């Protein structure tokens, strides 16, 4: 899609109009807190955008900020029409603490972005995952359609299109960075939104803010550092489902409102990361069953079946088409095969969760003894049971530890939610015990943070053989090490994007692919090249094909141009061969060769 500032403004206005109309619609008879509801409404709007985009792709209408913006505007017009006709407006209250939290979250996100990217928003990711995610997003921009697990790529693509007037060409990655950072803000906000209804006094507010900081400093920050974009967004969608389910339990929102939001949230989960979807669906279904039971109605009835179908039918159909057909069948993969894949991931079995287990168990035991079950416990117990089953399967070699540890990301959010409720309960019923626990945690933290235990270990008194306290903060310590790392060393030299820019600007009309051919040592540059240009290099990967196979592809005229990097073995070891072709463009990083007329 061509950059057009008017279309960008139109989309933003349409998005704000739809969010505003949903906010103003009578969601509850109660006066709600404005800031948390804005977050939930925005999540609902982008989930609706994912549903709209899926439908547009199916009927072959281009997916972009113009088409999605038109649907947003038409939908908001319907909402506004009925609002002014019925004059039933939702009332809100704005708490000073809510505003303070949002300001802190925004400032925190800006500080993180500045720490990793610098004020110039430099391209200095240290893993190749960012390139893959931007490639997926740019594919949506270039093809104007969505496929497979597209929720996160679609969101990134729409944000990138918004900023196309400012960041075009190879600078489009800055729009991707903005999208990534905006999701970080939502990931921080979702925990606050879930636990916000349980704030009854100022102490709860302070504890809640501390928990938000501790939550984000763990797995969400690690996900951001490793650029596991879609995992974080997947956890966010689970948090959205939990927040809506909890509001249904407390009768904060109407059943009709909850039905719509649960359907949109379910659609978002399965089109974001299908692995999370079945468990999230079962958790929501259990919440619905318990809700019906509490209402004193029969669980198995046609009305309840219809209610479940309204929530799950469209998301399940989307899962069959976009996930099973477009992902598994197109790649000829089985679920068992996919779950055996290994990958890079943070691996720590239990230490990072130890701090919060006492509060979780206290709230669990307290609730079970009083026969009070809530959405938070249902979600946590379901995901914990799934993780226990996955532990057994991993132990027996049926699935990889990579997929086992992926489930720790949603579990981290759910543990924090239930731990928060346990802490609030202890504050009311056993304040002295809570103070004792916090004092212990603070003492161990100071022992690690001040380096005192290192001094004890290093002393000739032989009081301690190794540092134990720092290991208890494994995930936080790992993230802190990355923060202290000089990220400028990962910055990509400007010559590399220039190669991609030349291909896009001067060779964009070529019908044949223009691959970057490198060996495995430079695969990250190849991924970024594909992300910038939209070129498909997969059949020509140097770490898949040897030089003879590449020469054969060239002789068969599968390509007319190739991009080579000077410091890669594919160029160095075969320089005489490459010198036999005309040079179209070159700079300090590499060269573009015409290999066929």
Coordinates of C-alpha atoms in Angstrom, one line a residue:
X1 CA 0.0 0.0 0.0
X2 CA 1.3 3.5 -0.9
X3 CA 2.0 5.9 1.9
X4 CA -0.9 8.4 2.3
X5 CA -1.1 10.6 5.4
X6 CA -4.9 11.2 4.9
X7 CA -5.6 7.5 4.9
X8 CA -3.5 7.1 8.0
X9 CA -5.4 9.8 9.8
X10 CA -8.7 8.3 8.6
X11 CA -7.8 4.9 10.0
X12 CA -6.7 6.3 13.4
X13 CA -9.9 8.4 13.5
X14 CA -12.1 5.4 12.6
X15 CA -10.3 3.3 15.3
X16 CA -10.9 6.0 17.9
X17 CA -14.5 6.4 16.8
X18 CA -15.2 2.6 17.3
X19 CA -13.4 2.5 20.6
X20 CA -15.3 5.6 21.8
X21 CA -18.6 4.2 20.7
X22 CA -18.0 0.9 22.5
X23 CA -17.0 2.8 25.6
X24 CA -20.1 5.0 25.6
X25 CA -22.5 2.0 25.0
X26 CA -24.1 0.9 28.2
X27 CA -21.8 -2.0 29.3
X28 CA -22.9 -2.1 32.9
X29 CA -25.3 -0.5 35.4
X30 CA -22.3 0.3 37.6
X31 CA -20.0 3.3 37.2
X32 CA -16.9 1.8 35.8
X33 CA -13.2 2.9 36.0
X34 CA -12.4 4.6 32.7
X35 CA -8.8 3.7 32.2
X36 CA -9.1 -0.1 32.5
X37 CA -12.2 -0.1 30.3
X38 CA -10.3 1.8 27.6
X39 CA -7.7 -1.0 27.6
X40 CA -10.3 -3.7 27.3
X41 CA -12.3 -1.8 24.6
X42 CA -9.1 -1.3 22.6
X43 CA -8.3 -5.0 22.9
X44 CA -11.8 -5.7 21.7
X45 CA -11.4 -3.4 18.8
X46 CA -8.2 -4.9 17.5
X47 CA -9.7 -8.4 18.0
X48 CA -12.7 -7.2 15.9
X49 CA -10.2 -5.9 13.3
X50 CA -8.6 -9.4 13.1
X51 CA -12.1 -10.9 12.5
X52 CA -12.9 -8.3 9.9
X53 CA -9.5 -8.9 8.1
X54 CA -10.1 -12.7 8.0
X55 CA -13.4 -12.1 6.4
X56 CA -12.0 -9.6 3.9
X57 CA -9.3 -12.0 2.9
X58 CA -11.8 -14.8 2.4
X59 CA -13.8 -12.7 0.0
X60 CA -10.6 -11.3 -1.7
X61 CA -10.9 -7.7 -0.6
X62 CA -7.5 -6.1 0.2
X63 CA -6.7 -6.0 3.9
X64 CA -5.2 -2.6 4.8
X65 CA -5.8 0.5 6.9
X66 CA -8.3 1.8 4.4
X67 CA -10.5 -1.3 4.1
X68 CA -10.4 -2.1 7.9
X69 CA -10.8 1.6 8.7
X70 CA -14.0 1.7 6.5
X71 CA -15.5 -1.3 8.4
X72 CA -14.5 0.4 11.8
X73 CA -16.2 3.6 10.7
X74 CA -19.4 1.8 9.5
X75 CA -19.6 -0.2 12.7
X76 CA -19.0 2.8 15.0
X77 CA -21.7 4.7 13.0
X78 CA -24.2 1.9 13.9
X79 CA -23.1 2.1 17.6
X80 CA -23.4 5.9 17.7
X81 CA -26.8 5.8 15.9
X82 CA -28.3 3.6 18.6
X83 CA -26.6 5.5 21.4
X84 CA -28.1 8.8 20.4
X85 CA -31.5 7.1 19.8
X86 CA -31.7 5.2 23.1
X87 CA -29.6 7.7 25.1
X88 CA -28.3 5.0 27.4
X89 CA -24.7 6.1 28.1
X90 CA -22.2 4.3 30.2
X91 CA -21.0 6.3 33.2
X92 CA -17.4 6.3 34.3
X93 CA -15.1 7.5 37.0
X94 CA -11.5 8.5 36.5
X95 CA -9.2 7.6 39.4
X96 CA -6.0 9.6 39.9
X97 CA -4.1 6.3 40.6
X98 CA -5.3 4.8 37.3
X99 CA -4.0 7.9 35.4
X100 CA -0.7 7.6 37.4
X101 CA -0.3 3.9 36.5
X102 CA -0.9 4.6 32.8
X103 CA 1.6 7.4 32.8
X104 CA 4.2 5.2 34.5
X105 CA 3.6 2.4 32.0
X106 CA 4.0 4.8 29.1
X107 CA 7.2 6.3 30.6
X108 CA 8.5 2.8 31.4
X109 CA 7.9 1.7 27.8
X110 CA 9.7 4.7 26.4
X111 CA 12.7 4.1 28.7
X112 CA 12.9 0.5 27.6
X113 CA 12.7 1.5 23.9
X114 CA 15.3 4.1 24.4
X115 CA 17.6 1.6 26.2
X116 CA 17.4 -1.0 23.4
X117 CA 16.9 1.1 20.3
X118 CA 18.3 4.5 21.2
X119 CA 16.7 7.9 20.3
X120 CA 17.2 7.2 16.6
X121 CA 15.3 3.9 16.8
X122 CA 18.3 2.0 15.4
X123 CA 18.0 -1.5 14.0
X124 CA 19.9 -3.4 16.6
X125 CA 17.9 -6.5 17.5
X126 CA 20.2 -9.3 18.6
X127 CA 18.0 -12.2 17.5
X128 CA 16.7 -13.1 14.1
X129 CA 13.1 -13.5 15.4
X130 CA 12.4 -9.8 15.0
X131 CA 13.2 -10.1 11.3
X132 CA 10.9 -13.1 11.0
X133 CA 8.0 -11.2 12.7
X134 CA 8.6 -8.1 10.6
X135 CA 8.7 -10.3 7.5
X136 CA 5.3 -11.7 8.4
X137 CA 4.0 -8.2 9.0
X138 CA 5.4 -6.8 5.8
X139 CA 3.9 -9.8 3.9
X140 CA 0.5 -8.5 5.0
X141 CA 1.4 -5.0 3.8
X142 CA 2.6 -6.3 0.4
X143 CA 0.0 -9.0 -0.3
X144 CA -2.9 -7.2 1.3
X145 CA -4.2 -10.4 2.8
X146 CA -3.9 -12.5 6.0
X147 CA -3.2 -16.2 6.5
X148 CA -2.3 -18.7 9.2
X149 CA -1.7 -17.3 12.7
X150 CA -2.0 -13.7 11.6
X151 CA -3.2 -11.7 14.6
X152 CA 0.2 -10.3 15.6
X153 CA 1.4 -9.8 12.0
X154 CA -1.8 -8.0 11.1
X155 CA -1.5 -5.6 14.1
X156 CA 2.1 -4.9 13.2
X157 CA 1.2 -4.4 9.6
X158 CA -1.6 -1.9 10.3
X159 CA 0.6 0.1 12.6
X160 CA 3.4 0.0 10.0
X161 CA 0.9 1.3 7.3
X162 CA -0.2 4.1 9.7
X163 CA 3.4 5.3 9.9
X164 CA 4.3 4.7 6.2
X165 CA 4.2 8.5 5.5
X166 CA 7.0 8.9 8.0
X167 CA 8.9 5.6 7.7
X168 CA 8.8 4.2 4.2
X169 CA 11.3 1.9 2.3
X170 CA 13.8 0.2 4.6
X171 CA 12.8 2.6 7.4
X172 CA 9.5 0.7 7.7
X173 CA 11.1 -1.3 10.5
X174 CA 10.6 1.8 12.8
X175 CA 6.8 1.3 12.4
X176 CA 7.3 -2.3 13.4
X177 CA 9.2 -1.1 16.5
X178 CA 6.4 1.2 17.5
X179 CA 3.9 -1.6 17.1
X180 CA 6.0 -3.8 19.3
X181 CA 6.4 -1.2 22.0
X182 CA 2.6 -0.5 22.0
X183 CA 2.0 -4.2 22.7
X184 CA 4.5 -4.0 25.6
X185 CA 2.3 -1.2 27.1
X186 CA -0.8 -3.4 26.8
X187 CA 1.0 -6.4 28.3
X188 CA 1.9 -4.3 31.3
X189 CA -1.6 -2.8 31.5
X190 CA -3.5 -6.2 31.3
X191 CA -2.4 -7.4 34.8
X192 CA -3.4 -4.0 36.3
X193 CA -6.8 -4.2 34.5
X194 CA -7.5 -7.7 35.8
X195 CA -6.6 -7.0 39.5
X196 CA -8.0 -3.4 39.5
X197 CA -11.5 -4.3 40.6
X198 CA -10.1 -5.8 43.8
X199 CA -8.4 -2.5 45.0
X200 CA -10.3 -1.6 48.1
X201 CA -7.8 0.6 49.8
X202 CA -4.6 2.6 49.0
X203 CA -2.4 -0.3 50.2
X204 CA -3.9 -2.5 47.4
X205 CA -3.1 0.2 44.9
X206 CA 0.6 0.4 45.9
X207 CA 0.9 -3.4 46.0
X208 CA -0.8 -3.7 42.7
X209 CA 1.6 -1.3 41.1
X210 CA 4.6 -3.2 42.5
X211 CA 3.2 -6.4 41.2
X212 CA 2.7 -4.9 37.7
X213 CA 6.4 -4.0 37.8
X214 CA 7.5 -7.4 39.0
X215 CA 5.3 -9.1 36.4
X216 CA 6.6 -7.2 33.5
X217 CA 10.2 -7.5 34.6
X218 CA 9.9 -11.2 34.3
X219 CA 8.6 -13.1 31.3
X220 CA 7.1 -10.2 29.3
X221 CA 10.4 -8.3 29.4
X222 CA 12.3 -11.5 28.5
X223 CA 9.9 -12.0 25.6
X224 CA 10.5 -8.5 24.4
X225 CA 14.3 -8.9 24.6
X226 CA 14.1 -12.1 22.7
X227 CA 11.6 -10.6 20.3
X228 CA 9.1 -13.4 20.9
X229 CA 6.4 -11.0 19.6
X230 CA 3.5 -13.4 19.1
X231 CA 4.0 -15.2 22.5
X232 CA 3.6 -11.9 24.4
X233 CA 0.5 -11.0 22.3
X234 CA -0.9 -14.5 22.8
X235 CA -0.6 -14.1 26.6
X236 CA -2.3 -10.7 26.3
X237 CA -5.3 -12.2 24.5
X238 CA -5.6 -14.8 27.3
X239 CA -5.5 -12.0 29.8
X240 CA -8.3 -10.3 27.9
X241 CA -10.4 -13.5 28.1
X242 CA -9.7 -13.7 31.8
X243 CA -10.6 -10.1 32.4
X244 CA -14.0 -10.5 30.6
X245 CA -14.7 -13.8 32.3
X246 CA -14.1 -12.2 35.7
X247 CA -16.4 -9.3 34.9
X248 CA -19.1 -11.7 33.9
X249 CA -18.7 -13.6 37.2
X250 CA -19.1 -10.4 39.2
X251 CA -22.0 -9.2 37.0
X252 CA -20.0 -6.1 36.1
X253 CA -21.0 -6.5 32.5
X254 CA -24.1 -7.9 30.9
X255 CA -24.2 -11.5 29.5
X256 CA -24.7 -10.1 26.0
X257 CA -21.7 -7.9 26.3
X258 CA -19.6 -10.7 27.7
X259 CA -20.7 -13.0 24.9
X260 CA -19.5 -10.6 22.2
X261 CA -16.2 -9.9 24.0
X262 CA -15.5 -13.6 24.7
X263 CA -16.1 -14.4 21.1
X264 CA -13.7 -11.7 19.9
X265 CA -11.1 -12.7 22.5
X266 CA -11.4 -16.4 21.5
X267 CA -10.9 -15.4 17.9
X268 CA -7.8 -13.4 18.8
X269 CA -6.2 -16.2 20.8
X270 CA -6.5 -18.8 18.0
X271 CA -5.3 -16.5 15.2
X272 CA -2.5 -15.3 17.4
X273 CA -1.0 -18.5 18.8
X274 CA -3.0 -21.7 18.3
X275 CA -1.2 -23.6 21.0
X276 CA -2.7 -21.5 23.7
X277 CA -6.2 -21.6 22.2
X278 CA -7.6 -25.0 23.3
X279 CA -6.7 -24.5 26.9
X280 CA -8.0 -20.9 26.9
X281 CA -11.3 -22.2 25.4
X282 CA -11.7 -24.9 28.0
X283 CA -11.0 -22.3 30.8
X284 CA -13.7 -20.0 29.4
X285 CA -16.1 -22.9 29.0
X286 CA -15.5 -23.9 32.6
X287 CA -16.2 -20.3 33.6
X288 CA -19.5 -20.4 31.7
X289 CA -20.5 -23.7 33.3
X290 CA -19.8 -22.4 36.8
X291 CA -21.5 -19.1 36.0
X292 CA -24.7 -21.0 34.9
X293 CA -24.5 -23.2 38.0
X294 CA -24.3 -20.1 40.3
X295 CA -27.4 -18.7 38.6
X296 CA -29.3 -21.8 39.7
X297 CA -30.0 -22.9 36.1
X298 CA -29.5 -26.3 34.4
X299 CA -26.1 -26.6 32.9
X300 CA -27.1 -28.7 29.9
X301 CA -29.9 -26.9 28.1
X302 CA -30.4 -25.7 24.5
X303 CA -30.0 -22.1 25.6
X304 CA -26.6 -22.8 27.1
X305 CA -25.5 -24.7 24.1
X306 CA -26.5 -21.8 21.9
X307 CA -24.6 -19.4 24.2
X308 CA -21.5 -21.6 23.9
X309 CA -21.9 -21.7 20.1
X310 CA -22.2 -17.9 19.9
X311 CA -18.8 -17.7 21.7
X312 CA -16.8 -20.5 20.1
X313 CA -18.3 -21.4 16.7
X314 CA -16.6 -18.6 14.7
X315 CA -13.2 -18.9 16.4
X316 CA -13.2 -22.7 16.0
X317 CA -14.1 -22.4 12.3
X318 CA -11.3 -19.8 11.9
X319 CA -8.9 -22.2 13.7
X320 CA -9.8 -25.0 11.3
X321 CA -9.2 -22.8 8.2
X322 CA -6.4 -20.5 9.2
X323 CA -4.5 -22.8 11.6
X324 CA -5.1 -26.4 10.5
X325 CA -5.6 -26.0 6.8
X326 CA -3.3 -23.0 6.1
X327 CA -0.6 -23.9 8.6
X328 CA -0.4 -27.6 9.3
X329 CA -1.7 -29.0 5.9
X330 CA 0.2 -26.5 3.8
X331 CA 3.4 -27.4 5.5
X332 CA 2.5 -31.0 5.8
X333 CA 3.0 -31.0 9.5
X334 CA 1.3 -33.0 12.2
X335 CA 0.6 -31.7 15.7
X336 CA 3.0 -34.3 17.2
X337 CA 5.7 -33.4 14.8
X338 CA 5.4 -29.7 15.5
X339 CA 5.5 -30.3 19.3
X340 CA 8.8 -32.1 19.0
X341 CA 10.6 -29.1 17.5
X342 CA 13.3 -27.6 19.8
X343 CA 14.2 -23.9 19.9
X344 CA 15.9 -21.2 21.9
X345 CA 13.9 -20.4 25.1
X346 CA 14.6 -19.5 28.7
X347 CA 14.6 -22.7 30.8
X348 CA 14.1 -22.6 34.5
X349 CA 11.8 -25.2 36.1
X350 CA 10.5 -23.6 39.3
X351 CA 12.8 -21.0 40.9
X352 CA 11.1 -18.0 39.4
X353 CA 7.7 -19.0 40.7
X354 CA 8.7 -19.8 44.3
X355 CA 8.1 -16.2 45.5
X356 CA 4.5 -16.2 44.6
X357 CA 3.5 -19.8 45.4
X358 CA 2.6 -19.1 49.1
X359 CA 0.2 -16.4 48.2
X360 CA -1.4 -18.5 45.4
X361 CA -1.8 -21.5 47.7
X362 CA -3.3 -19.3 50.4
X363 CA -5.9 -17.9 48.1
X364 CA -6.6 -21.3 46.6
X365 CA -7.1 -23.0 50.0
X366 CA -9.1 -20.1 51.3
X367 CA -11.5 -20.2 48.3
X368 CA -11.9 -24.0 48.3
X369 CA -12.7 -24.1 52.0
X370 CA -15.4 -21.5 51.5
X371 CA -16.5 -23.1 48.2
X372 CA -15.9 -19.8 46.3
X373 CA -14.6 -20.4 42.8
X374 CA -13.8 -17.5 40.6
X375 CA -12.5 -17.1 37.0
X376 CA -8.9 -16.4 38.1
X377 CA -8.7 -19.8 39.9
X378 CA -10.3 -21.6 37.0
X379 CA -7.8 -20.2 34.5
X380 CA -4.8 -20.9 36.7
X381 CA -5.8 -24.4 37.7
X382 CA -6.6 -25.3 34.1
X383 CA -3.3 -24.1 32.8
X384 CA -1.4 -25.6 35.7
X385 CA -3.0 -28.9 35.0
X386 CA -2.1 -28.7 31.4
X387 CA 1.5 -27.8 32.3
X388 CA 1.7 -30.8 34.7
X389 CA 0.6 -33.1 31.8
X390 CA 3.1 -31.5 29.5
X391 CA 5.8 -32.0 32.1
X392 CA 5.1 -35.8 32.0
X393 CA 5.0 -35.8 28.2
X394 CA 8.3 -33.9 28.1
X395 CA 9.9 -36.2 30.6
X396 CA 8.9 -39.2 28.4
X397 CA 10.2 -37.5 25.3
X398 CA 6.8 -37.1 23.6
X399 CA 7.2 -33.3 23.3
X400 CA 10.1 -30.9 23.4
X401 CA 11.1 -28.8 26.4
X402 CA 10.8 -25.8 24.1
X403 CA 7.0 -26.2 23.9
X404 CA 6.8 -27.1 27.6
X405 CA 8.5 -23.8 28.6
X406 CA 6.3 -21.8 26.2
X407 CA 3.4 -22.4 28.5
X408 CA 5.3 -20.7 31.3
X409 CA 4.5 -17.3 29.7
X410 CA 0.7 -17.4 30.2
X411 CA 1.2 -19.3 33.5
X412 CA 3.3 -16.3 34.7
X413 CA 0.4 -13.9 34.2
X414 CA -2.1 -16.2 35.9
X415 CA 0.1 -16.8 38.9
X416 CA 0.5 -13.1 39.4
X417 CA -3.2 -12.5 39.2
X418 CA -4.0 -15.1 41.8
X419 CA -1.0 -14.1 43.9
X420 CA -2.4 -10.6 43.9
X421 CA -5.7 -11.8 45.3
X422 CA -3.9 -13.8 47.9
X423 CA -1.8 -10.8 49.0
X424 CA -4.9 -8.6 49.2
X425 CA -6.6 -11.3 51.3
X426 CA -3.6 -11.7 53.6
X427 CA -3.6 -7.9 54.1
X428 CA -7.1 -8.2 55.5
X429 CA -6.9 -11.4 57.5
X430 CA -3.2 -12.0 58.3
X431 CA -1.3 -8.8 57.9
X432 CA 1.5 -9.8 60.3
X433 CA 2.2 -13.0 58.2
X434 CA 2.2 -10.9 55.0
X435 CA 4.7 -8.4 56.5
X436 CA 6.9 -11.4 57.6
X437 CA 6.9 -12.8 54.0
X438 CA 7.7 -9.5 52.4
X439 CA 10.5 -8.8 54.9
X440 CA 12.0 -12.2 54.1
X441 CA 11.8 -11.5 50.3
X442 CA 13.3 -8.0 50.8
X443 CA 16.2 -9.3 52.9
X444 CA 17.1 -11.9 50.3
X445 CA 16.8 -9.3 47.5
X446 CA 19.2 -6.9 49.4
X447 CA 21.6 -9.8 49.9
X448 CA 21.8 -10.3 46.2
X449 CA 21.5 -6.7 45.0
X450 CA 24.2 -5.3 47.3
X451 CA 26.7 -8.0 46.4
X452 CA 27.0 -8.9 50.1
X453 CA 26.9 -12.6 49.5
X454 CA 29.6 -12.4 46.9
X455 CA 31.8 -10.7 49.5
X456 CA 31.0 -13.5 52.0
X457 CA 31.9 -16.2 49.4
X458 CA 35.1 -14.4 48.5
X459 CA 36.2 -14.0 52.2
X460 CA 38.8 -16.4 53.7
X461 CA 36.4 -17.3 56.5
X462 CA 34.8 -20.0 54.2
X463 CA 31.3 -19.2 55.4
X464 CA 29.6 -19.8 52.1
X465 CA 31.0 -21.7 49.1
X466 CA 28.8 -20.2 46.3
X467 CA 26.3 -17.4 45.8
X468 CA 22.8 -18.7 46.4
X469 CA 20.7 -15.6 46.6
X470 CA 21.3 -14.4 43.1
X471 CA 20.1 -17.7 41.7
X472 CA 16.7 -17.2 43.3
X473 CA 16.3 -14.2 41.0
X474 CA 17.2 -16.2 37.9
X475 CA 14.8 -14.6 35.4
X476 CA 15.2 -11.1 36.7
X477 CA 19.0 -11.4 36.8
X478 CA 19.0 -12.7 33.2
X479 CA 16.9 -9.8 32.0
X480 CA 19.1 -7.3 34.0
X481 CA 22.2 -8.7 32.3
X482 CA 20.6 -8.0 28.9
X483 CA 19.7 -4.5 29.9
X484 CA 23.3 -3.8 30.9
X485 CA 24.5 -5.2 27.6
X486 CA 25.7 -2.7 25.1
X487 CA 23.0 -3.1 22.4
X488 CA 24.8 -0.8 20.0
X489 CA 27.0 -3.7 19.1
X490 CA 24.0 -5.4 17.5
X491 CA 23.2 -2.4 15.3
X492 CA 23.0 -3.3 11.7
X493 CA 25.4 -1.4 9.4
X494 CA 23.5 1.0 7.1
X495 CA 25.0 -0.7 4.1
X496 CA 22.9 -3.8 4.6
X497 CA 19.5 -2.1 4.4
X498 CA 20.9 -0.1 1.4
X499 CA 21.2 -3.4 -0.6
X500 CA 17.6 -4.1 0.2
X501 CA 16.6 -0.6 -0.7
X502 CA 18.2 -0.8 -4.1
X503 CA 16.3 -4.1 -4.8
X504 CA 13.0 -2.5 -3.7
X505 CA 13.4 0.8 -5.6
X506 CA 15.1 -0.4 -8.8
X507 CA 14.3 -4.0 -9.2
X508 CA 10.9 -4.2 -7.7
X509 CA 9.2 -4.9 -11.0
X510 CA 11.2 -8.1 -11.5
X511 CA 8.9 -11.2 -11.7
X512 CA 11.6 -13.7 -10.7
X513 CA 12.9 -13.8 -7.1
X514 CA 16.0 -11.8 -6.2
X515 CA 17.4 -13.9 -3.3
X516 CA 20.2 -13.1 -0.9
X517 CA 22.5 -16.1 -1.0
X518 CA 24.6 -16.5 2.1
X519 CA 25.7 -19.4 4.4
X520 CA 24.3 -20.0 7.9
X521 CA 26.7 -17.5 9.5
X522 CA 24.7 -14.6 8.0
X523 CA 21.2 -16.0 8.1
X524 CA 20.0 -13.0 10.2
X525 CA 20.9 -10.6 7.4
X526 CA 19.1 -12.8 5.0
X527 CA 15.9 -12.7 7.2
X528 CA 16.1 -8.9 7.4
X529 CA 16.6 -8.7 3.7
X530 CA 13.4 -10.7 3.2
X531 CA 11.6 -8.5 5.8
X532 CA 12.6 -5.3 3.9
X533 CA 12.0 -6.4 0.4
X534 CA 9.3 -9.2 0.7
X535 CA 11.6 -11.4 -1.5
X536 CA 11.3 -15.1 -0.9
X537 CA 14.7 -16.6 -0.3
X538 CA 13.7 -19.9 1.4
X539 CA 14.4 -22.1 -1.7
X540 CA 17.9 -20.5 -2.1
X541 CA 19.2 -20.5 1.5
X542 CA 22.9 -21.1 1.5
X543 CA 22.7 -23.3 4.6
X544 CA 20.3 -25.6 2.7
X545 CA 21.8 -25.6 -0.7
X546 CA 25.5 -25.9 -1.5
X547 CA 27.2 -23.8 -4.1
X548 CA 26.7 -26.4 -6.8
X549 CA 23.0 -26.5 -6.3
X550 CA 22.9 -22.7 -6.4
X551 CA 24.9 -22.7 -9.7
X552 CA 22.4 -25.2 -11.1
X553 CA 19.5 -22.9 -10.1
X554 CA 21.2 -20.0 -11.9
X555 CA 21.9 -22.0 -15.0
X556 CA 18.2 -23.0 -15.1
X557 CA 17.4 -19.3 -15.0
X558 CA 15.4 -19.5 -11.8
X559 CA 16.6 -16.0 -11.0
X560 CA 18.1 -13.0 -12.8
X561 CA 19.7 -11.2 -9.9
X562 CA 21.3 -12.3 -6.6
X563 CA 22.5 -10.4 -3.6
X564 CA 25.8 -11.4 -2.0
X565 CA 27.6 -10.3 1.1
X566 CA 31.4 -9.7 0.9
X567 CA 32.3 -11.2 4.3
X568 CA 30.3 -14.4 3.7
X569 CA 32.0 -17.7 2.6
X570 CA 29.5 -18.1 -0.3
X571 CA 31.1 -15.0 -1.9
X572 CA 34.7 -15.4 -0.6
X573 CA 35.1 -19.1 -1.6
X574 CA 33.5 -18.6 -5.0
X575 CA 34.7 -15.1 -5.9
X576 CA 36.0 -16.1 -9.3
X577 CA 32.6 -17.5 -10.2
X578 CA 30.7 -14.4 -9.1
X579 CA 33.1 -12.0 -10.8
X580 CA 32.0 -13.5 -14.1
X581 CA 28.6 -11.7 -13.7
X582 CA 27.9 -8.0 -14.2
X583 CA 27.7 -5.9 -11.1
X584 CA 24.4 -3.9 -10.8
X585 CA 25.0 -2.3 -7.4
X586 CA 27.6 -2.5 -4.6
X587 CA 28.5 -0.9 -1.4
X588 CA 30.5 -1.6 1.7
X589 CA 28.4 -4.6 2.7
X590 CA 27.9 -6.5 -0.5
X591 CA 27.0 -6.6 -4.2
X592 CA 24.0 -7.2 -6.4
X593 CA 24.9 -9.3 -9.5
X594 CA 23.0 -9.9 -12.7
X595 CA 23.3 -13.6 -13.3
X596 CA 20.9 -13.9 -16.3
X597 CA 19.9 -11.6 -19.1

